[in-house]
DNA sequence: ATCCCGAGGG
DNA sequence: CCCTCTGGAT
């Protein structure tokens, strides 16, 4: 069980961020579960607007799972080049598309274990796809920003992603699990940055146990 | 120069 | 646990 004061902090912060940031579907552009899966994979180490810049061309050239499954990896690499890590991402996307065609009739599976078998998909991506494409609130997606927030808010000091996820789930309304990552990422990039956090501009400074650590 | 909206692999 | 993979923003 997470510390209850920290739980209240996280809940208050999420409520504030929910009012401040738009819905996730307005950020990453996607129309189908497959497109969300692709966009989420591409978003590793990359901002939403850069992903949104390449996905229209990618989806136009390879309109569905079957097309990606038959695609030349080098051509996919070219189309997603600007999102970084393009060799890994292209290889994973093609391999995943091939697996979907082979085992799931070209559909994106709607369960955590099935998603985790897809190359390039781990827990964070699976949580986001399940929640936002299928409305299945399987869990909170944890990435570097979310971890940092959980630590700074003293919800937990664990480095175990599964424990961090469970502690967050205990204090975030289940309906927000799919969106929490998005809000926290934006907040983490704009305000509660890894170094030199902009505490003076922080909308939730009053909830922060480290607000005495002033912005320099 | 340095850091980053992950995931796979040693 | 550590490393690698990448371009782009700052």
PDB file of C-alpha atoms (C1' of nucleotides) in Angstrom:
ATOM      1  CA  UNK A   1       0.000   0.000   0.000  1.00  0.00           C
ATOM      2  CA  UNK A   2       1.396   3.413  -0.973  1.00  0.00           C
ATOM      3  CA  UNK A   3       1.722   6.162   1.582  1.00  0.00           C
ATOM      4  CA  UNK A   4      -1.697   7.787   1.866  1.00  0.00           C
ATOM      5  CA  UNK A   5      -0.447  11.377   1.857  1.00  0.00           C
ATOM      6  CA  UNK A   6       1.442  10.620  -1.336  1.00  0.00           C
ATOM      7  CA  UNK A   7      -1.670   8.992  -2.760  1.00  0.00           C
ATOM      8  CA  UNK A   8      -3.696  12.124  -2.141  1.00  0.00           C
ATOM      9  CA  UNK A   9      -0.939  14.182  -3.737  1.00  0.00           C
ATOM     10  CA  UNK A  10      -0.979  12.097  -6.897  1.00  0.00           C
ATOM     11  CA  UNK A  11      -4.768  12.178  -7.070  1.00  0.00           C
ATOM     12  CA  UNK A  12      -4.843  15.967  -6.743  1.00  0.00           C
ATOM     13  CA  UNK A  13      -2.107  16.400  -9.306  1.00  0.00           C
ATOM     14  CA  UNK A  14      -3.893  14.169 -11.800  1.00  0.00           C
ATOM     15  CA  UNK A  15      -7.109  16.112 -11.334  1.00  0.00           C
ATOM     16  CA  UNK A  16      -5.313  19.380 -12.021  1.00  0.00           C
ATOM     17  CA  UNK A  17      -3.485  18.021 -15.048  1.00  0.00           C
ATOM     18  CA  UNK A  18      -6.704  16.550 -16.436  1.00  0.00           C
ATOM     19  CA  UNK A  19      -8.165  20.027 -16.578  1.00  0.00           C
ATOM     20  CA  UNK A  20      -5.003  21.459 -18.046  1.00  0.00           C
ATOM     21  CA  UNK A  21      -4.146  19.041 -20.833  1.00  0.00           C
ATOM     22  CA  UNK A  22      -6.278  17.887 -23.756  1.00  0.00           C
ATOM     23  CA  UNK A  23      -7.459  14.341 -24.313  1.00  0.00           C
ATOM     24  CA  UNK A  24      -4.813  11.937 -25.587  1.00  0.00           C
ATOM     25  CA  UNK A  25      -6.551  11.225 -28.867  1.00  0.00           C
ATOM     26  CA  UNK A  26      -5.991  14.861 -29.826  1.00  0.00           C
ATOM     27  CA  UNK A  27      -2.275  14.429 -29.317  1.00  0.00           C
ATOM     28  CA  UNK A  28      -1.134  11.265 -31.083  1.00  0.00           C
ATOM     29  CA  UNK A  29      -3.103  10.955 -34.309  1.00  0.00           C
ATOM     30  CA  UNK A  30      -4.637   7.536 -34.956  1.00  0.00           C
ATOM     31  CA  UNK A  31      -7.845   6.035 -36.285  1.00  0.00           C
ATOM     32  CA  UNK A  32      -7.576   2.331 -35.520  1.00  0.00           C
ATOM     33  CA  UNK A  33      -6.005   0.164 -32.802  1.00  0.00           C
ATOM     34  CA  UNK A  34      -3.236  -0.709 -35.238  1.00  0.00           C
ATOM     35  CA  UNK A  35      -2.510   2.953 -35.905  1.00  0.00           C
ATOM     36  CA  UNK A  36      -2.375   3.648 -32.184  1.00  0.00           C
ATOM     37  CA  UNK A  37      -0.017   0.724 -31.694  1.00  0.00           C
ATOM     38  CA  UNK A  38       2.239   2.046 -34.452  1.00  0.00           C
ATOM     39  CA  UNK A  39       2.140   5.625 -33.179  1.00  0.00           C
ATOM     40  CA  UNK A  40       2.898   4.494 -29.634  1.00  0.00           C
ATOM     41  CA  UNK A  41       5.862   2.409 -30.756  1.00  0.00           C
ATOM     42  CA  UNK A  42       7.160   5.375 -32.754  1.00  0.00           C
ATOM     43  CA  UNK A  43       6.784   7.707 -29.773  1.00  0.00           C
ATOM     44  CA  UNK A  44       9.711   6.153 -27.893  1.00  0.00           C
ATOM     45  CA  UNK A  45      12.306   8.883 -27.305  1.00  0.00           C
ATOM     46  CA  UNK A  46      10.278  11.144 -29.527  1.00  0.00           C
ATOM     47  CA  UNK A  47       7.599  13.794 -29.175  1.00  0.00           C
ATOM     48  CA  UNK A  48       4.005  13.458 -30.367  1.00  0.00           C
ATOM     49  CA  UNK A  49       4.247  16.130 -33.003  1.00  0.00           C
ATOM     50  CA  UNK A  50       7.229  14.450 -34.604  1.00  0.00           C
ATOM     51  CA  UNK A  51       5.304  11.160 -34.655  1.00  0.00           C
ATOM     52  CA  UNK A  52       2.282  12.905 -36.131  1.00  0.00           C
ATOM     53  CA  UNK A  53       4.493  14.287 -38.850  1.00  0.00           C
ATOM     54  CA  UNK A  54       5.450  10.852 -40.180  1.00  0.00           C
ATOM     55  CA  UNK A  55       2.363   8.722 -39.561  1.00  0.00           C
ATOM     56  CA  UNK A  56       0.229  10.213 -42.392  1.00  0.00           C
ATOM     57  CA  UNK A  57       2.854   9.259 -44.960  1.00  0.00           C
ATOM     58  CA  UNK A  58       3.403   5.880 -43.346  1.00  0.00           C
ATOM     59  CA  UNK A  59      -0.312   5.034 -43.232  1.00  0.00           C
ATOM     60  CA  UNK A  60      -0.808   6.273 -46.785  1.00  0.00           C
ATOM     61  CA  UNK A  61       1.981   4.069 -48.119  1.00  0.00           C
ATOM     62  CA  UNK A  62       1.085   1.084 -45.897  1.00  0.00           C
ATOM     63  CA  UNK A  63      -2.631   1.445 -45.126  1.00  0.00           C
ATOM     64  CA  UNK A  64      -3.175  -1.610 -42.946  1.00  0.00           C
ATOM     65  CA  UNK A  65      -1.547  -4.460 -41.032  1.00  0.00           C
ATOM     66  CA  UNK A  66      -1.281  -6.658 -44.105  1.00  0.00           C
ATOM     67  CA  UNK A  67       0.523  -3.932 -46.021  1.00  0.00           C
ATOM     68  CA  UNK A  68       3.068  -3.454 -43.239  1.00  0.00           C
ATOM     69  CA  UNK A  69       3.519  -7.218 -42.955  1.00  0.00           C
ATOM     70  CA  UNK A  70       4.502  -7.291 -46.619  1.00  0.00           C
ATOM     71  CA  UNK A  71       6.552  -4.105 -46.451  1.00  0.00           C
ATOM     72  CA  UNK A  72      10.232  -3.748 -47.129  1.00  0.00           C
ATOM     73  CA  UNK A  73      11.811  -2.870 -43.780  1.00  0.00           C
ATOM     74  CA  UNK A  74      14.158  -0.379 -45.439  1.00  0.00           C
ATOM     75  CA  UNK A  75      11.214   1.541 -46.856  1.00  0.00           C
ATOM     76  CA  UNK A  76       9.540   1.690 -43.450  1.00  0.00           C
ATOM     77  CA  UNK A  77      12.849   2.879 -41.994  1.00  0.00           C
ATOM     78  CA  UNK A  78      12.925   5.726 -44.462  1.00  0.00           C
ATOM     79  CA  UNK A  79       9.375   6.808 -43.674  1.00  0.00           C
ATOM     80  CA  UNK A  80       9.924   6.882 -39.906  1.00  0.00           C
ATOM     81  CA  UNK A  81      13.531   8.037 -39.984  1.00  0.00           C
ATOM     82  CA  UNK A  82      12.975  11.306 -38.141  1.00  0.00           C
ATOM     83  CA  UNK A  83      11.480   9.629 -35.069  1.00  0.00           C
ATOM     84  CA  UNK A  84      14.828   8.128 -34.046  1.00  0.00           C
ATOM     85  CA  UNK A  85      15.702   4.494 -33.310  1.00  0.00           C
ATOM     86  CA  UNK A  86      14.232   3.920 -36.738  1.00  0.00           C
ATOM     87  CA  UNK A  87      15.976   0.620 -37.402  1.00  0.00           C
ATOM     88  CA  UNK A  88      14.597  -1.030 -34.279  1.00  0.00           C
ATOM     89  CA  UNK A  89      11.184   0.503 -34.753  1.00  0.00           C
ATOM     90  CA  UNK A  90      10.853  -0.490 -38.415  1.00  0.00           C
ATOM     91  CA  UNK A  91      12.022  -4.034 -37.762  1.00  0.00           C
ATOM     92  CA  UNK A  92       9.614  -4.393 -34.841  1.00  0.00           C
ATOM     93  CA  UNK A  93       6.644  -2.944 -36.698  1.00  0.00           C
ATOM     94  CA  UNK A  94       7.065  -5.259 -39.672  1.00  0.00           C
ATOM     95  CA  UNK A  95       7.623  -8.294 -37.443  1.00  0.00           C
ATOM     96  CA  UNK A  96       4.596  -7.361 -35.345  1.00  0.00           C
ATOM     97  CA  UNK A  97       2.422  -6.925 -38.424  1.00  0.00           C
ATOM     98  CA  UNK A  98       3.522 -10.330 -39.677  1.00  0.00           C
ATOM     99  CA  UNK A  99       2.670 -11.902 -36.326  1.00  0.00           C
ATOM    100  CA  UNK A 100      -0.738 -10.235 -36.306  1.00  0.00           C
ATOM    101  CA  UNK A 101      -1.497 -11.543 -39.784  1.00  0.00           C
ATOM    102  CA  UNK A 102      -0.320 -15.031 -38.878  1.00  0.00           C
ATOM    103  CA  UNK A 103      -1.964 -15.410 -35.499  1.00  0.00           C
ATOM    104  CA  UNK A 104      -4.729 -12.835 -35.137  1.00  0.00           C
ATOM    105  CA  UNK A 105      -6.187 -12.432 -38.636  1.00  0.00           C
ATOM    106  CA  UNK A 106      -4.559  -9.027 -38.861  1.00  0.00           C
ATOM    107  CA  UNK A 107      -6.286  -7.693 -35.743  1.00  0.00           C
ATOM    108  CA  UNK A 108      -4.578  -6.180 -32.714  1.00  0.00           C
ATOM    109  CA  UNK A 109      -5.187  -8.543 -29.775  1.00  0.00           C
ATOM    110  CA  UNK A 110      -7.017  -7.144 -26.762  1.00  0.00           C
ATOM    111  CA  UNK A 111      -5.136  -8.792 -23.916  1.00  0.00           C
ATOM    112  CA  UNK A 112      -1.948  -7.957 -22.083  1.00  0.00           C
ATOM    113  CA  UNK A 113      -0.236 -11.344 -22.549  1.00  0.00           C
ATOM    114  CA  UNK A 114      -0.965 -11.350 -26.280  1.00  0.00           C
ATOM    115  CA  UNK A 115       0.293  -7.780 -26.716  1.00  0.00           C
ATOM    116  CA  UNK A 116       3.476  -8.526 -24.775  1.00  0.00           C
ATOM    117  CA  UNK A 117       4.378 -11.188 -27.334  1.00  0.00           C
ATOM    118  CA  UNK A 118       4.548  -8.606 -30.087  1.00  0.00           C
ATOM    119  CA  UNK A 119       8.076  -7.471 -30.953  1.00  0.00           C
ATOM    120  CA  UNK A 120       8.630  -3.916 -29.763  1.00  0.00           C
ATOM    121  CA  UNK A 121       5.654  -3.947 -27.410  1.00  0.00           C
ATOM    122  CA  UNK A 122       6.200  -4.016 -23.666  1.00  0.00           C
ATOM    123  CA  UNK A 123       4.043  -3.058 -20.737  1.00  0.00           C
ATOM    124  CA  UNK A 124       3.955   0.671 -21.293  1.00  0.00           C
ATOM    125  CA  UNK A 125       2.816   0.394 -24.911  1.00  0.00           C
ATOM    126  CA  UNK A 126       0.361  -2.390 -24.086  1.00  0.00           C
ATOM    127  CA  UNK A 127      -1.285  -0.351 -21.319  1.00  0.00           C
ATOM    128  CA  UNK A 128      -1.728   2.597 -23.644  1.00  0.00           C
ATOM    129  CA  UNK A 129      -3.149   0.529 -26.504  1.00  0.00           C
ATOM    130  CA  UNK A 130      -5.515  -1.428 -24.275  1.00  0.00           C
ATOM    131  CA  UNK A 131      -6.869   1.683 -22.585  1.00  0.00           C
ATOM    132  CA  UNK A 132      -7.110   4.084 -25.482  1.00  0.00           C
ATOM    133  CA  UNK A 133      -7.926   1.759 -28.378  1.00  0.00           C
ATOM    134  CA  UNK A 134     -10.104  -0.750 -26.563  1.00  0.00           C
ATOM    135  CA  UNK A 135     -11.288   0.965 -23.397  1.00  0.00           C
ATOM    136  CA  UNK A 136      -9.669  -1.750 -21.297  1.00  0.00           C
ATOM    137  CA  UNK A 137      -8.093  -0.098 -18.269  1.00  0.00           C
ATOM    138  CA  UNK A 138      -5.420  -2.724 -17.685  1.00  0.00           C
ATOM    139  CA  UNK A 139      -2.999  -0.484 -15.835  1.00  0.00           C
ATOM    140  CA  UNK A 140      -1.075   2.763 -15.656  1.00  0.00           C
ATOM    141  CA  UNK A 141       1.626   3.157 -18.288  1.00  0.00           C
ATOM    142  CA  UNK A 142       4.960   3.820 -16.605  1.00  0.00           C
ATOM    143  CA  UNK A 143       7.833   5.511 -18.389  1.00  0.00           C
ATOM    144  CA  UNK A 144      10.724   7.690 -17.255  1.00  0.00           C
ATOM    145  CA  UNK A 145       8.514  10.723 -16.596  1.00  0.00           C
ATOM    146  CA  UNK A 146       5.957   8.757 -14.632  1.00  0.00           C
ATOM    147  CA  UNK A 147       8.690   7.095 -12.590  1.00  0.00           C
ATOM    148  CA  UNK A 148      10.255  10.448 -11.809  1.00  0.00           C
ATOM    149  CA  UNK A 149       6.917  11.836 -10.643  1.00  0.00           C
ATOM    150  CA  UNK A 150       6.229   8.819  -8.455  1.00  0.00           C
ATOM    151  CA  UNK A 151       9.632   9.246  -6.840  1.00  0.00           C
ATOM    152  CA  UNK A 152       9.453  13.001  -6.417  1.00  0.00           C
ATOM    153  CA  UNK A 153       5.972  12.821  -4.976  1.00  0.00           C
ATOM    154  CA  UNK A 154       7.316  10.173  -2.617  1.00  0.00           C
ATOM    155  CA  UNK A 155       4.648   7.706  -3.615  1.00  0.00           C
ATOM    156  CA  UNK A 156       7.364   5.088  -3.740  1.00  0.00           C
ATOM    157  CA  UNK A 157      11.126   4.856  -3.874  1.00  0.00           C
ATOM    158  CA  UNK A 158      11.076   1.520  -5.640  1.00  0.00           C
ATOM    159  CA  UNK A 159      12.719   1.036  -9.017  1.00  0.00           C
ATOM    160  CA  UNK A 160      10.489  -1.927  -9.754  1.00  0.00           C
ATOM    161  CA  UNK A 161       8.227  -0.815 -12.593  1.00  0.00           C
ATOM    162  CA  UNK A 162       5.507  -3.249 -11.597  1.00  0.00           C
ATOM    163  CA  UNK A 163       5.456  -1.922  -8.042  1.00  0.00           C
ATOM    164  CA  UNK A 164       5.388   1.676  -9.268  1.00  0.00           C
ATOM    165  CA  UNK A 165       2.518   0.769 -11.560  1.00  0.00           C
ATOM    166  CA  UNK A 166       0.576  -0.889  -8.757  1.00  0.00           C
ATOM    167  CA  UNK A 167       1.142   2.042  -6.400  1.00  0.00           C
ATOM    168  CA  UNK A 168      -0.075   4.473  -9.041  1.00  0.00           C
ATOM    169  CA  UNK A 169      -3.108   2.327  -9.786  1.00  0.00           C
ATOM    170  CA  UNK A 170      -4.014   2.471  -6.123  1.00  0.00           C
ATOM    171  CA  UNK A 171      -4.371   6.244  -6.148  1.00  0.00           C
ATOM    172  CA  UNK A 172      -5.496   7.089  -9.701  1.00  0.00           C
ATOM    173  CA  UNK A 173      -9.142   6.544 -10.703  1.00  0.00           C
ATOM    174  CA  UNK A 174      -9.311   3.559 -13.030  1.00  0.00           C
ATOM    175  CA  UNK A 175     -11.068   5.612 -15.691  1.00  0.00           C
ATOM    176  CA  UNK A 176      -7.916   7.751 -15.942  1.00  0.00           C
ATOM    177  CA  UNK A 177      -5.376   4.959 -16.227  1.00  0.00           C
ATOM    178  CA  UNK A 178      -5.174   5.240 -19.977  1.00  0.00           C
ATOM    179  CA  UNK A 179      -4.748   9.008 -19.914  1.00  0.00           C
ATOM    180  CA  UNK A 180      -2.616   9.464 -16.823  1.00  0.00           C
ATOM    181  CA  UNK A 181       0.574   8.651 -18.679  1.00  0.00           C
ATOM    182  CA  UNK A 182      -0.172  11.279 -21.261  1.00  0.00           C
ATOM    183  CA  UNK A 183      -0.847  13.997 -18.737  1.00  0.00           C
ATOM    184  CA  UNK A 184       2.155  13.110 -16.631  1.00  0.00           C
ATOM    185  CA  UNK A 185       4.431  13.018 -19.672  1.00  0.00           C
ATOM    186  CA  UNK A 186       3.369  16.484 -20.771  1.00  0.00           C
ATOM    187  CA  UNK A 187       3.776  17.731 -17.225  1.00  0.00           C
ATOM    188  CA  UNK A 188       7.135  16.018 -16.942  1.00  0.00           C
ATOM    189  CA  UNK A 189       8.401  17.600 -20.139  1.00  0.00           C
ATOM    190  CA  UNK A 190       7.074  21.074 -19.566  1.00  0.00           C
ATOM    191  CA  UNK A 191       7.304  21.569 -15.815  1.00  0.00           C
ATOM    192  CA  UNK A 192       8.635  18.763 -13.656  1.00  0.00           C
ATOM    193  CA  UNK A 193      11.666  18.143 -15.842  1.00  0.00           C
ATOM    194  CA  UNK A 194      14.428  15.717 -14.970  1.00  0.00           C
ATOM    195  CA  UNK A 195      16.817  18.506 -14.096  1.00  0.00           C
ATOM    196  CA  UNK A 196      16.097  22.131 -13.304  1.00  0.00           C
ATOM    197  CA  UNK A 197      12.346  21.625 -12.781  1.00  0.00           C
ATOM    198  CA  UNK A 198      10.346  24.815 -13.265  1.00  0.00           C
ATOM    199  CA  UNK A 199       8.850  24.837  -9.798  1.00  0.00           C
ATOM    200  CA  UNK A 200       7.818  28.481  -9.963  1.00  0.00           C
ATOM    201  CA  UNK A 201       5.575  27.760 -12.938  1.00  0.00           C
ATOM    202  CA  UNK A 202       4.255  24.523 -11.500  1.00  0.00           C
ATOM    203  CA  UNK A 203       0.451  24.328 -11.269  1.00  0.00           C
ATOM    204  CA  UNK A 204       0.635  21.724  -8.519  1.00  0.00           C
ATOM    205  CA  UNK A 205       3.490  23.077  -6.446  1.00  0.00           C
ATOM    206  CA  UNK A 206       1.265  23.198  -3.389  1.00  0.00           C
ATOM    207  CA  UNK A 207       1.041  19.399  -3.483  1.00  0.00           C
ATOM    208  CA  UNK A 208       4.752  18.864  -3.912  1.00  0.00           C
ATOM    209  CA  UNK A 209       6.722  17.529  -0.936  1.00  0.00           C
ATOM    210  CA  UNK A 210       9.827  19.155  -2.422  1.00  0.00           C
ATOM    211  CA  UNK A 211       8.426  22.588  -3.109  1.00  0.00           C
ATOM    212  CA  UNK A 212      10.993  23.939  -0.677  1.00  0.00           C
ATOM    213  CA  UNK A 213      13.629  22.904  -3.204  1.00  0.00           C
ATOM    214  CA  UNK A 214      13.347  26.162  -5.052  1.00  0.00           C
ATOM    215  CA  UNK A 215      13.858  26.648  -8.737  1.00  0.00           C
ATOM    216  CA  UNK A 216      17.221  28.199  -9.276  1.00  0.00           C
TER     217      UNK A 216
ATOM    218  C1'  DA B   1      27.433  18.923 -25.685  1.00  0.00           C
ATOM    219  C1'  DT B   2      23.531  16.754 -23.593  1.00  0.00           C
ATOM    220  C1'  DC B   3      19.236  14.801 -22.929  1.00  0.00           C
ATOM    221  C1'  DC B   4      15.252  12.203 -24.201  1.00  0.00           C
ATOM    222  C1'  DC B   5       7.436   9.970 -24.032  1.00  0.00           C
ATOM    223  C1'  DG B   6      11.113   2.302 -24.438  1.00  0.00           C
ATOM    224  C1'  DA B   7      12.431  -2.107 -25.563  1.00  0.00           C
ATOM    225  C1'  DG B   8      15.538  -5.871 -26.358  1.00  0.00           C
ATOM    226  C1'  DG B   9      19.540  -8.054 -25.215  1.00  0.00           C
ATOM    227  C1'  DG B  10      24.047  -9.231 -22.669  1.00  0.00           C
TER     228       DG B  10
ATOM    229  C1'  DC C   1      22.058  -4.539 -13.678  1.00  0.00           C
ATOM    230  C1'  DC C   2      24.020  -2.546 -17.781  1.00  0.00           C
ATOM    231  C1'  DC C   3      24.296  -1.418 -22.609  1.00  0.00           C
ATOM    232  C1'  DT C   4      22.612  -0.205 -27.262  1.00  0.00           C
ATOM    233  C1'  DC C   5      19.857   2.002 -30.576  1.00  0.00           C
ATOM    234  C1'  DT C   6      18.720   7.328 -33.286  1.00  0.00           C
ATOM    235  C1'  DG C   7      17.372  12.053 -34.686  1.00  0.00           C
ATOM    236  C1'  DG C   8      16.162  16.260 -33.077  1.00  0.00           C
ATOM    237  C1'  DA C   9      15.411  19.843 -29.603  1.00  0.00           C
ATOM    238  C1'  DT C  10      17.770  22.854 -26.503  1.00  0.00           C
TER     239       DT C  10
END
